[in-house]
Every structure is written in structure tokens, then in C-alpha cells.
CSV table of C-alpha atoms and ligand atoms in Angstrom, one decimal:
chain,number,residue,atom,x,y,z
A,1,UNK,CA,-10.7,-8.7,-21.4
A,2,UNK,CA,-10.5,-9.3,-17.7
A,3,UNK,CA,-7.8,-8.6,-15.4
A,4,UNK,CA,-5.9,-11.7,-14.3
A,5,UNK,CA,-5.4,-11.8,-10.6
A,6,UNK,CA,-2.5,-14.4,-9.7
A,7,UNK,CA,-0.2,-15.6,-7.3
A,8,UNK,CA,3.3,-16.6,-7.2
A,9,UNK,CA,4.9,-19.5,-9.4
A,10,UNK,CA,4.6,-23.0,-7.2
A,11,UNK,CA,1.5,-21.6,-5.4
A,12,UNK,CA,1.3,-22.3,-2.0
A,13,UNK,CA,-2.3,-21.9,-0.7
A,14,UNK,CA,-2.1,-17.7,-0.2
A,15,UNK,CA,-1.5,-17.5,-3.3
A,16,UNK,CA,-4.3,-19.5,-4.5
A,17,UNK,CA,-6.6,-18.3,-1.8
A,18,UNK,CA,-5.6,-14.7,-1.9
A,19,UNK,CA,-5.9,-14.2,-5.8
A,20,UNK,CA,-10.0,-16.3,-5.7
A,21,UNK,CA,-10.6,-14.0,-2.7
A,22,UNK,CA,-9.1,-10.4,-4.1
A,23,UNK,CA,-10.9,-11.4,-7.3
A,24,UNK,CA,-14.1,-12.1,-6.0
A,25,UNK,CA,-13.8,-8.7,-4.3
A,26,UNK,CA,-13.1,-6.6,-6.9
A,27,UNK,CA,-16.0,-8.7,-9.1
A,28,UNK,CA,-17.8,-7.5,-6.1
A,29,UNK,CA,-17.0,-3.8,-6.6
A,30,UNK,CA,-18.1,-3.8,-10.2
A,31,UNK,CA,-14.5,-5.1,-11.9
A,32,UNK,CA,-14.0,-7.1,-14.6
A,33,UNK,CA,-11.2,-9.5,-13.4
A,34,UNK,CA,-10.7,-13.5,-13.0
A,35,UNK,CA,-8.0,-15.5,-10.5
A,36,UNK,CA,-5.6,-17.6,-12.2
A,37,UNK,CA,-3.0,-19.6,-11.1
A,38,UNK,CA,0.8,-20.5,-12.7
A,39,UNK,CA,1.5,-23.9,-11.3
A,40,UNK,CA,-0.4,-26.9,-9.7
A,41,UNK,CA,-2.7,-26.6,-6.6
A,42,UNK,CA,-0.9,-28.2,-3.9
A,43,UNK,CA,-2.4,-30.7,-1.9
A,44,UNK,CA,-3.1,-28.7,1.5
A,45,UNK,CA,-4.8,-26.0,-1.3
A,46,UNK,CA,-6.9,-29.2,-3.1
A,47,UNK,CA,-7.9,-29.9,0.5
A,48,UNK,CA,-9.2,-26.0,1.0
A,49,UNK,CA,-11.0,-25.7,-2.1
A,50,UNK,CA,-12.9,-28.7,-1.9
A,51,UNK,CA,-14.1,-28.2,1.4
A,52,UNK,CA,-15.9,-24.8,1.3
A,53,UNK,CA,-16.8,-25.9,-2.9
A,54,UNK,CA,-14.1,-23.6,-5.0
A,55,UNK,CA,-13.3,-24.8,-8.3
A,56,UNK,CA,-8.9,-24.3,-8.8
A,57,UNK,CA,-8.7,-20.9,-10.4
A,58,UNK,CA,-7.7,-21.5,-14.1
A,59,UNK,CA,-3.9,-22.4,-15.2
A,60,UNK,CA,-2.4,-19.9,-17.1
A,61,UNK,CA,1.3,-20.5,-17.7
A,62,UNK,CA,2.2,-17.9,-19.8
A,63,UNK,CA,0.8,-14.3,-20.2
A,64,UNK,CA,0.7,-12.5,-23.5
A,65,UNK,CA,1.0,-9.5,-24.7
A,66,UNK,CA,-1.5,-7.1,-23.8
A,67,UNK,CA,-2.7,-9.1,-20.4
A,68,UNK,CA,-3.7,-6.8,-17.7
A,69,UNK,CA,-2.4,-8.7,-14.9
A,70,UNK,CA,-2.4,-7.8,-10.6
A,71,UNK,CA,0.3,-9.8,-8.5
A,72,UNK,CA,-0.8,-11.4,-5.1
A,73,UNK,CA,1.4,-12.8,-2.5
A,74,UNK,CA,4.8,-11.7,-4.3
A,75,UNK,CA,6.3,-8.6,-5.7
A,76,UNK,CA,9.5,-9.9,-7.8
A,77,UNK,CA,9.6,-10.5,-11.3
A,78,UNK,CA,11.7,-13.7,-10.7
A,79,UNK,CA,8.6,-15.1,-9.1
A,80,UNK,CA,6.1,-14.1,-11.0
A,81,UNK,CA,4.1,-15.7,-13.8
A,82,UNK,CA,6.1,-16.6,-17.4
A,83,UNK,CA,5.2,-13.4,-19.8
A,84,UNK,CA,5.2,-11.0,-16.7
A,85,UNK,CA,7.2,-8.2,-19.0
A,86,UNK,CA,5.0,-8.7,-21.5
A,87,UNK,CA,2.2,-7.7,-19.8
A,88,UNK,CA,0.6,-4.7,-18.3
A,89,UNK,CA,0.8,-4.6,-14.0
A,90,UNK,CA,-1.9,-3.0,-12.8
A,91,UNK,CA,-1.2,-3.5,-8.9
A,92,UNK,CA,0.3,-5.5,-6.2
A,93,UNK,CA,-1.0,-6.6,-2.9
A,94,UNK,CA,1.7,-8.5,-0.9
A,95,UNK,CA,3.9,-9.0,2.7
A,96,UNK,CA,7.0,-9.8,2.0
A,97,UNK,CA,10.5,-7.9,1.2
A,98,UNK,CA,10.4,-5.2,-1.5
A,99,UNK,CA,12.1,-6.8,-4.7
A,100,UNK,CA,13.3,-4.6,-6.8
A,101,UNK,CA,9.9,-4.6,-9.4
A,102,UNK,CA,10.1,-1.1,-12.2
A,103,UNK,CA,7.0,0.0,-13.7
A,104,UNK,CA,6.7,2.7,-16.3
A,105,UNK,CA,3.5,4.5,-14.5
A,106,UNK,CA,2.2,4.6,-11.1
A,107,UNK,CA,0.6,1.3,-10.1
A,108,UNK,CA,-1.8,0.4,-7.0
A,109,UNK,CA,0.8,-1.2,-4.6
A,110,UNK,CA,0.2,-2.5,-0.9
A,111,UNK,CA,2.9,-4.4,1.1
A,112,UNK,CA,2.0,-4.9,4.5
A,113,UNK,CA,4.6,-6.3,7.5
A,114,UNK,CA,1.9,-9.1,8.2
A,115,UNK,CA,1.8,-12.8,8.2
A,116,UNK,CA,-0.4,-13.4,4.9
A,117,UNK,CA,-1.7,-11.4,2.1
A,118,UNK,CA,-5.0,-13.1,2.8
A,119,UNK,CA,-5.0,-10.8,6.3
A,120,UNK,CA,-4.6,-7.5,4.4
A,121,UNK,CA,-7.7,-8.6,1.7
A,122,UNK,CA,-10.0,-9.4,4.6
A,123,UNK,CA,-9.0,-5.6,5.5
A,124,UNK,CA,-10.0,-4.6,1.8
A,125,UNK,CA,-13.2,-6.2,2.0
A,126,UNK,CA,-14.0,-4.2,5.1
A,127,UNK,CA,-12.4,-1.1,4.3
A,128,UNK,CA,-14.8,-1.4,0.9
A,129,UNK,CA,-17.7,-2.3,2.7
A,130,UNK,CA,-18.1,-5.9,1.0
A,131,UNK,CA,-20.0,-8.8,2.6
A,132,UNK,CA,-17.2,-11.8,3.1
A,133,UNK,CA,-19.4,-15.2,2.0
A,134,UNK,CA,-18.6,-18.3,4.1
A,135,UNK,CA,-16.7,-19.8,1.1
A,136,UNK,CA,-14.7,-16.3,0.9
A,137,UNK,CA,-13.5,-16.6,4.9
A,138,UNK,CA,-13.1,-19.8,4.3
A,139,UNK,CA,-10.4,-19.3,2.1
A,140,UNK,CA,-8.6,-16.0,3.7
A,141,UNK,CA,-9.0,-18.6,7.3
A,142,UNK,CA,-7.2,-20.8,5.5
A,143,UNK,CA,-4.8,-19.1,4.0
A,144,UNK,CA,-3.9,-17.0,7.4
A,145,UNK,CA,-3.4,-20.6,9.1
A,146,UNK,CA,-1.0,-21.8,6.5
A,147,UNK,CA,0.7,-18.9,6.0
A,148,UNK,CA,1.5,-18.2,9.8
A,149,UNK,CA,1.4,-22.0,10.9
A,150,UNK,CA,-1.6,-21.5,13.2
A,151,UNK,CA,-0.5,-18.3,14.3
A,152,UNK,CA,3.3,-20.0,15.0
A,153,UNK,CA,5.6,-18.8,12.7
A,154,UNK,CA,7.9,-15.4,13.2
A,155,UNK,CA,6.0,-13.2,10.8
A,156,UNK,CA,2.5,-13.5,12.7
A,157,UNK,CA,0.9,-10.6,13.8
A,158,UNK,CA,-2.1,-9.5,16.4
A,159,UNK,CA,-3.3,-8.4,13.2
A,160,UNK,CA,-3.4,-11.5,11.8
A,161,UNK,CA,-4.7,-13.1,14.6
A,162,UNK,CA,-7.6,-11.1,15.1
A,163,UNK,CA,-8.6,-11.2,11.8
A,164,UNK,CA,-8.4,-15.4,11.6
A,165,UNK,CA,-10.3,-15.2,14.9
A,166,UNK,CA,-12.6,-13.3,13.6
A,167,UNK,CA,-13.0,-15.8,10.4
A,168,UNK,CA,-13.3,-18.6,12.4
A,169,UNK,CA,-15.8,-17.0,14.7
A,170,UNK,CA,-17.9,-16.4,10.8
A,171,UNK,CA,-17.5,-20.0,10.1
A,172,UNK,CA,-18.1,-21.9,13.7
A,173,UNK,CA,-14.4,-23.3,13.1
A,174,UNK,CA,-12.2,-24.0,15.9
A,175,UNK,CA,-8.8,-22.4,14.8
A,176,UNK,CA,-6.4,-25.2,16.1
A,177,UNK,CA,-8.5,-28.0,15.5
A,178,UNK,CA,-9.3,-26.7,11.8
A,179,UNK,CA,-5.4,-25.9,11.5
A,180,UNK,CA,-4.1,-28.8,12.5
A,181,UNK,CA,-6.5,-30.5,9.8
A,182,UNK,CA,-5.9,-28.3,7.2
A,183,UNK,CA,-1.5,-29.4,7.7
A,184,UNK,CA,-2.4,-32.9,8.1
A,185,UNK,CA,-4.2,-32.4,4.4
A,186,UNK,CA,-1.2,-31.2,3.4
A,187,UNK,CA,1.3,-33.4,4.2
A,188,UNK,CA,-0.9,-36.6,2.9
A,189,UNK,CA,1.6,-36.8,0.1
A,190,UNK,CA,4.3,-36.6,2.4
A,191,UNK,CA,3.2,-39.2,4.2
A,192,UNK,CA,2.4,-41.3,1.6
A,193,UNK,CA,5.8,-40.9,0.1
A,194,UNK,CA,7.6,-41.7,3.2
A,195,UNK,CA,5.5,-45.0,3.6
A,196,UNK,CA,6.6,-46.4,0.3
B,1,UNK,CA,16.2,7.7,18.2
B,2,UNK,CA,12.5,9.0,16.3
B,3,UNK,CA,12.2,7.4,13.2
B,4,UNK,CA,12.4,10.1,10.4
B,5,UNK,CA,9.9,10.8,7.9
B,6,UNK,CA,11.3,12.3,4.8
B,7,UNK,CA,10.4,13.2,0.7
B,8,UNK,CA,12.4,13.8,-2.1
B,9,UNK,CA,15.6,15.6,-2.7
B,10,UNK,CA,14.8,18.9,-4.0
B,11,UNK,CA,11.7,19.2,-2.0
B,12,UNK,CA,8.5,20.4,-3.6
B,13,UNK,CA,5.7,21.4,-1.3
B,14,UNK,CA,4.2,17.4,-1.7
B,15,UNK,CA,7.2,16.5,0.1
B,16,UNK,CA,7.2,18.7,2.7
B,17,UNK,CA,3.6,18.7,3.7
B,18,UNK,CA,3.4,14.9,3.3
B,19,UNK,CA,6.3,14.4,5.5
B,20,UNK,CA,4.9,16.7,8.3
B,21,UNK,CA,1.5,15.6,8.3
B,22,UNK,CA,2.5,12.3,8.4
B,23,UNK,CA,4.7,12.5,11.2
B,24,UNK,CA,2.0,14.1,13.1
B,25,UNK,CA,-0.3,11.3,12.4
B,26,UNK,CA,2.2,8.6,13.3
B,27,UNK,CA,2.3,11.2,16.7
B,28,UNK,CA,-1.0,10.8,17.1
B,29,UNK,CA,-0.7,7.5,17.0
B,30,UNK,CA,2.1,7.4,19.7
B,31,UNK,CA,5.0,6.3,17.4
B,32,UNK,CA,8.5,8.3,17.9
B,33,UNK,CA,8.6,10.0,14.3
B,34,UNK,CA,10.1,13.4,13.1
B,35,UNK,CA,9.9,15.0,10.5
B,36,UNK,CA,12.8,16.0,8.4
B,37,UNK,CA,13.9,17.5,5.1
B,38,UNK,CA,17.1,16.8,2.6
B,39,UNK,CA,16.8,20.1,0.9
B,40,UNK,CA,15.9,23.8,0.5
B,41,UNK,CA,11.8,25.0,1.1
B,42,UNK,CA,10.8,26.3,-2.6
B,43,UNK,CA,8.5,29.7,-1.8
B,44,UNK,CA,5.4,28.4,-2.5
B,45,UNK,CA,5.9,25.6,0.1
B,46,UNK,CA,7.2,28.6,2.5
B,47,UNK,CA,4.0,30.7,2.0
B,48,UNK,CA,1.9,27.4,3.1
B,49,UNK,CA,3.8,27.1,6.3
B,50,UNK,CA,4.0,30.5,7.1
B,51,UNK,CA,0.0,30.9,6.1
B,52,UNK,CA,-1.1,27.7,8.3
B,53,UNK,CA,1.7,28.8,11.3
B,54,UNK,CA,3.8,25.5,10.9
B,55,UNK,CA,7.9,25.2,11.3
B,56,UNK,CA,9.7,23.8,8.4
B,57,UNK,CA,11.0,20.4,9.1
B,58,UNK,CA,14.8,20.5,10.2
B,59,UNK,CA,17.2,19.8,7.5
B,60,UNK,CA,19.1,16.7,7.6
B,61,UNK,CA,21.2,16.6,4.6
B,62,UNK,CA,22.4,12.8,5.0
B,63,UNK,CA,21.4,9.8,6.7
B,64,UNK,CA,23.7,7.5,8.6
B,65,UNK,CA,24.2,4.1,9.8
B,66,UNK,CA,21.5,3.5,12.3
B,67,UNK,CA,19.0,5.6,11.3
B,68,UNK,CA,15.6,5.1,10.8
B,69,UNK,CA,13.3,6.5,7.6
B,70,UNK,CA,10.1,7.0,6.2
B,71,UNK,CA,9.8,7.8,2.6
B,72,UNK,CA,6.8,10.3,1.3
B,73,UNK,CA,6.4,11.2,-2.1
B,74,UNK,CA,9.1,9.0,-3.9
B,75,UNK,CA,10.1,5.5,-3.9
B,76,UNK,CA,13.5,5.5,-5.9
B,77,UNK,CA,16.6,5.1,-4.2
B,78,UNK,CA,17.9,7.5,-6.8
B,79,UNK,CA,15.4,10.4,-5.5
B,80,UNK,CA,15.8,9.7,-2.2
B,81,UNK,CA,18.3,11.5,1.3
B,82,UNK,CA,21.6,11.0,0.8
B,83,UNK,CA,22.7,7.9,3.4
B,84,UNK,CA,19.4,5.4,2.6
B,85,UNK,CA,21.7,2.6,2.0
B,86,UNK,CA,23.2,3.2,5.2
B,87,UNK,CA,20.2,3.6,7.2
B,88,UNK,CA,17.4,1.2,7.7
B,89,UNK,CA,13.7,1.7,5.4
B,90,UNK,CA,10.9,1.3,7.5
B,91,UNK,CA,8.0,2.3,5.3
B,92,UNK,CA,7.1,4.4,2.0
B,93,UNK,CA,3.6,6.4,1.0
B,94,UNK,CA,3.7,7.5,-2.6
B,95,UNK,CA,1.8,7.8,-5.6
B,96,UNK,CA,4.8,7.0,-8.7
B,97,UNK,CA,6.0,4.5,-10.5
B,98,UNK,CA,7.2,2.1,-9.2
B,99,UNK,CA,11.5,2.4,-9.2
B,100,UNK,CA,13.1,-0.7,-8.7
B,101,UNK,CA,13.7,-0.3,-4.1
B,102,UNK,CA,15.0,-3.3,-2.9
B,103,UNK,CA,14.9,-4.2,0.7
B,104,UNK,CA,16.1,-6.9,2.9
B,105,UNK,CA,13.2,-7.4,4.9
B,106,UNK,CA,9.2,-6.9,4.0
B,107,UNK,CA,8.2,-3.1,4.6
B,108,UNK,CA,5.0,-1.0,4.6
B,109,UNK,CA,4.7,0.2,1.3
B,110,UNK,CA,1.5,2.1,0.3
B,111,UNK,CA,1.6,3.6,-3.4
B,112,UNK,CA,-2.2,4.5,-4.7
B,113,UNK,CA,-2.8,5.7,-8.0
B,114,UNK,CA,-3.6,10.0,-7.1
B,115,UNK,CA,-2.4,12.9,-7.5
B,116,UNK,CA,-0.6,13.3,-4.4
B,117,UNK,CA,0.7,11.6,-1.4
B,118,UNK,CA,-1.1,13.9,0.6
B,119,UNK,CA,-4.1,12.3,-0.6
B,120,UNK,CA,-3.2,9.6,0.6
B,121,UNK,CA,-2.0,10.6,3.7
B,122,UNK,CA,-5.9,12.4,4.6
B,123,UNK,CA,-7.0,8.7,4.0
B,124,UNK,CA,-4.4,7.3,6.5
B,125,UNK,CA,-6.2,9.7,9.3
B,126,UNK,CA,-9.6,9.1,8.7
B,127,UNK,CA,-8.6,4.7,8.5
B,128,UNK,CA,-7.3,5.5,11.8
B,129,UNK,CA,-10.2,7.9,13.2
B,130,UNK,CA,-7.6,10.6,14.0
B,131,UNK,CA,-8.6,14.0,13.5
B,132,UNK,CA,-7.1,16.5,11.5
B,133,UNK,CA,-6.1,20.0,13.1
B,134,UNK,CA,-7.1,23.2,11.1
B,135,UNK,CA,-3.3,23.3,10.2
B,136,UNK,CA,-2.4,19.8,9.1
B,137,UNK,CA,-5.5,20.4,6.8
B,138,UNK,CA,-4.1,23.5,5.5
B,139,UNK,CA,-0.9,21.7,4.4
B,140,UNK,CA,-2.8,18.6,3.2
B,141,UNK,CA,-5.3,21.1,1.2
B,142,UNK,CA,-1.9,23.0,-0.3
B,143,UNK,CA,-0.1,20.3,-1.4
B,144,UNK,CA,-3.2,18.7,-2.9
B,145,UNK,CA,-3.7,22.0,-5.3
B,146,UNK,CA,-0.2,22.1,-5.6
B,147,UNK,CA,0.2,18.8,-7.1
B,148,UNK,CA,-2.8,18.7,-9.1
B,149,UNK,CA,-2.4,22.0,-10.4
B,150,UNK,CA,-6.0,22.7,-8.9
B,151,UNK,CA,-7.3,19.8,-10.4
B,152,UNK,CA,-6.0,20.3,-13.7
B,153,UNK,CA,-2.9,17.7,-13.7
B,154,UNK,CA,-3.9,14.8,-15.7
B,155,UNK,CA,-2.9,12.4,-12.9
B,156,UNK,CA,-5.6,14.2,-10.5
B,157,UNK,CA,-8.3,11.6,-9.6
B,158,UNK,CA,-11.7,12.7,-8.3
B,159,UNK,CA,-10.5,11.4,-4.9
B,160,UNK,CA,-8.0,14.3,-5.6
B,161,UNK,CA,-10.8,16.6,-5.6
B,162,UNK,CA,-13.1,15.0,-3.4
B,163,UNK,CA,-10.4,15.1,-0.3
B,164,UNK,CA,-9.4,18.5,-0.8
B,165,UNK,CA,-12.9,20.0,-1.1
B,166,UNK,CA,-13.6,18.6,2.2
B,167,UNK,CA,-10.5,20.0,3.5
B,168,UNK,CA,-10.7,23.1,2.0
B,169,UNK,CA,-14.6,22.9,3.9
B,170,UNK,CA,-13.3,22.2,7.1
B,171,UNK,CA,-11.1,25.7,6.5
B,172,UNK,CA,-13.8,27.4,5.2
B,173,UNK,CA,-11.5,28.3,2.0
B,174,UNK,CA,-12.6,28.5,-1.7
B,175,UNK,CA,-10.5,26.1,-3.7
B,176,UNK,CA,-9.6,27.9,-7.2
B,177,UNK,CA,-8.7,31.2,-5.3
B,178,UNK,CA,-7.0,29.8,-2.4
B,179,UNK,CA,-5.2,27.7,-5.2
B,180,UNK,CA,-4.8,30.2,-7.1
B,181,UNK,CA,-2.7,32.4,-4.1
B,182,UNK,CA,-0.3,29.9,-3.8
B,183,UNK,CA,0.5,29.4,-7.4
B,184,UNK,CA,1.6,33.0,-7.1
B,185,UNK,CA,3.6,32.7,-4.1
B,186,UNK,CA,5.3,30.5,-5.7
B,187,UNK,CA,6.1,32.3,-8.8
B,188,UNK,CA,7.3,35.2,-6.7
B,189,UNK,CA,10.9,34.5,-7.6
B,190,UNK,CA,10.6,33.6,-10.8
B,191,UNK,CA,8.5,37.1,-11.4
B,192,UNK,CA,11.2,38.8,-9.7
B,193,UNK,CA,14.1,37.2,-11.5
B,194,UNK,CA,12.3,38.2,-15.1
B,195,UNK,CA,12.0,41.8,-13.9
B,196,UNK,CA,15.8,42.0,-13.3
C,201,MN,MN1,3.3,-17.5,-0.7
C,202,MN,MN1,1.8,-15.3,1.8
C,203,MN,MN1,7.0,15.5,-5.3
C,204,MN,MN1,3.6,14.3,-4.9
């Protein structure tokens, strides 16, 4: 059986973006593994996926025994997918604080100080030598702009920057222009709500 | 103050040459690192830096408030200098399981599935296209045979072997009897003790 690749619970669009993306690059590399997602696509994410043609990653809510499963965008157990003990962790790829996670052998792990997990797997797909698709860097754009605010938030790196840059450059997107899209997606509901 | 790079209490010759290599990297790289040790060099680990002409790290037996570290080779607080709680994580290269660290902030964190952190460390120079010396290959070649058990260790990958056969290349040494030379060193005490 495949290898679930998933994000956090009440995925935010790294976590959606960064589990299709590390997915399609370890399909690339000959693995058997398939995104899923624990909770509803937001609508900033619905936006994303529609616009460079992704189909939502499946919803999986609980794991069972046995599941080989590899954690995106999070490294604590308290937010990580229902079943998570259950299951076997086979690696980790994250940026935020070390939480405390035990496993019983040594596991693939990769925390880096940057402002989205989506920056580190456009470094895996270089540092393997994989061809990013437009639909791929349109995701990891994505998820860099969202996860740093267009480069705005405290956690933003050069690294990060370049890398979007770099995305945007692949894609003909200008980075503000296509940011500031991608939050006005995203706060649709917001808006709505507040109209009412 | 340098930030200190530091393995495992009760140093094995993993820790020690993963600790000084790394620091020399991070040198390379222009970071203010140092590398340090919380306990006694075993005698094979004391052959190796005699044989490749290299100063044990300086002993620092606890941490305190203020201070800056690097863990190699482990990852549990448990394992770890006396004083970590006191003194501020910074980053951790290791090839375990994974032991429950918590910390306040997000952290490099690199843990690959090998046979030893030196491994792993020889990757980190050639990512960041630094050469290695004649004598940082010597101690990233020792602790490499030394972990494995020259390749015998079930935990030895054939990245193990790959990375040390190119080492042991660039040193124009033959790996089972160089290996071999070392494992003796290192039993020189306990050969000594059984004749008394
Ligand atoms: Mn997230
Ligand atoms: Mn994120
Ligand atoms: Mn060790
Ligand atoms: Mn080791």
C-alpha cells in the first residue's frame, strides 16, 4: 500500500500544497506514495487547486493500523492526523518548533528555519534532480505566498524569496499581483460573512 | 561567543569527528562555531586524531545560560551536555530515533536514515561545494568504519559505503585494512586489561 503523505489537521494551504507537491516528487523518484488530507480545503487552497487543475488530495480522517504515513508542515502528534500512533512514521519535512515527536527507529526528518515547508520541497526537487511542472510551482508559489504573506510575515527568509521568485519567474506570475489574488480568494468567505 | 558544536555524553569516535568536521564546515562557511566535547576521547577515536594530525576538541563538561549549541550524533535531551536546558539549541545532525526534544522556537534539524552522522555531514560539504581537506576526510572516513563496523552494522546504507569509498579514494587508503587498524586501536585497552 502506498505511503500517505499529509499535512496538518485544519490544513491551511502548505499543508495541502506541500503534501500534492512532496508526493508527486517522490512518485517522481520511483515511490509508491499518495497525498491525503485530514480536514476541509480551505477556500484560499480551493482557489489554488482550481487554478493550475489539482484535484483536493483525498480525505482521510483516521489512519489505521499498519498506515505508512510521512508528516508535512507539522511535527507534533497533537496536530497530526486521528490514528497517528497507530501508524508507522516514515519521515517528516517541516519549519516550525521541534515538538516533542518519539519514534522507535531512526526516521527521515528535515526541519528547516524557513517560512514554508513548500520552500524546502522546491529544494528537494532540485537537490534530486526532478523537473518541477507548472502545476507543481504552481502550488509550492502558492504555498510560499500564503505561508509568508507575500514575503511579509516574520519567518520569511532570502531563501524563501528567491525560491518564490524563481517560481514565479517559471510561471510568468507577477508575485504581488498573484498574492494579493490568491488572499483576496481567501477571504471570499470572510467577506461574504461579514456582508450578511 | 562561537556557537558550540557538540555529540553525545560518553563520546564515541561519531561524535567527535562529527562535531569537528562540522565545525570546520560551518568555518568554511564563515559562521563562529567551535567545537567542543562533554567527555573523555575513547582510544580508537585518539588513534584517528593522532593518525590524521587533528586536536581533540576542548572539553566543556556543562553548558550554561547563554550559550549556544549544535548537537551531532544524538537528539535526546537525555544523551546530550550537561546545561542544554540552560543554553539555547540552535541546530541538530543525526541519524536516531527520534527522542522526544522540544524546543521553543523552529530549529535546523537534519536526521537521515545512515549509518553515521558523518555521512551526513560529507553530504553537508559537497551541498555547499566546500572542499574537504585530506584531514577532515580522514575523520569523516574513521568514524564512517567505525559506526558501520566496516559496513557490516545492519543500519549501514550503501550511501554508508558509497561516501566512505570516495573518501577513503581521495586518501588513497584501502577500506577493510584501514578499518580494520582502527578497530584494534581501539581494542588496545581492552587487550591490555584481559592480559592483566
Ligand atoms: Mn501550516
Ligand atoms: Mn507552513
Ligand atoms: Mn554515537
Ligand atoms: Mn553515530
Amino acid at each position: 500500500m502506498s505511503i500517505y503523505v499529509v499535512g496538518h489537521q485544519n490544513p491551511d494551504t502548505d499543508s495541502i500544497c506541500a503534501a500534492v507537491t512532496l508526493a508527486n516528487l517522490k512518485q517522481e523518484l520511483g515511490e509508491d506514495v499518495e497525498a491525503i488530507r485530514c480536514g476541509k480545503v480551505n477556500a484560499e487552497t480551493e482557489f489554488i487547486l482550481d487554478k493550475f487543475n489539482i484535484e483536493a488530495p483525498k480525505l482521510v480522517e483516521k489512519l489505521n493500523k499498519g498506515d505508512e504515513v510521512f508528516l508535512v508542515d507539522h511535527n507534533e502528534a497533537s496536530q497530526a492526523i486521528a490514528g497517528l500512533e497507530e501508524a508507522e512514521l516514515t519521515g517528516v519535512v517541516d519549519h516550525h518548533r521541534i515538538g516533542g515527536l518519539e519514534t522507535s527507529g531512526p526516521i527521515y526528518f528535515r526541519n528547516e528555519t524557513v517560512g514554508c515547508t513548500s520552500t524546502i520541497i522546491t529544494k528537494m526537487y532540485k537537490e534530486n534532480n526532478v523537473e518541477i511542472t507548472d502545476e507543481m510551482a504552481g502550488l509550492l508559489l502558492s504555498a510560499i505566498l500564503s505561508d509568508t504573506v507575500i514575503f511579509r510575515s516574520p519567518t520569511c527568509t532570502e531563501e524563501d524569496k528567491e525560491i518564490a521568485n524563481e517560481l514565479a519567474s517559471q510561471l510568468g506570475l507577477d508575485v504581488e499581483e498573484y498574492g494579493k489574488e490568491l488572499f483576496k480568494a481567501g477571504s471570499v468567505v470572510n467577506v461574504l460573512s461579514a456582508k450578511e
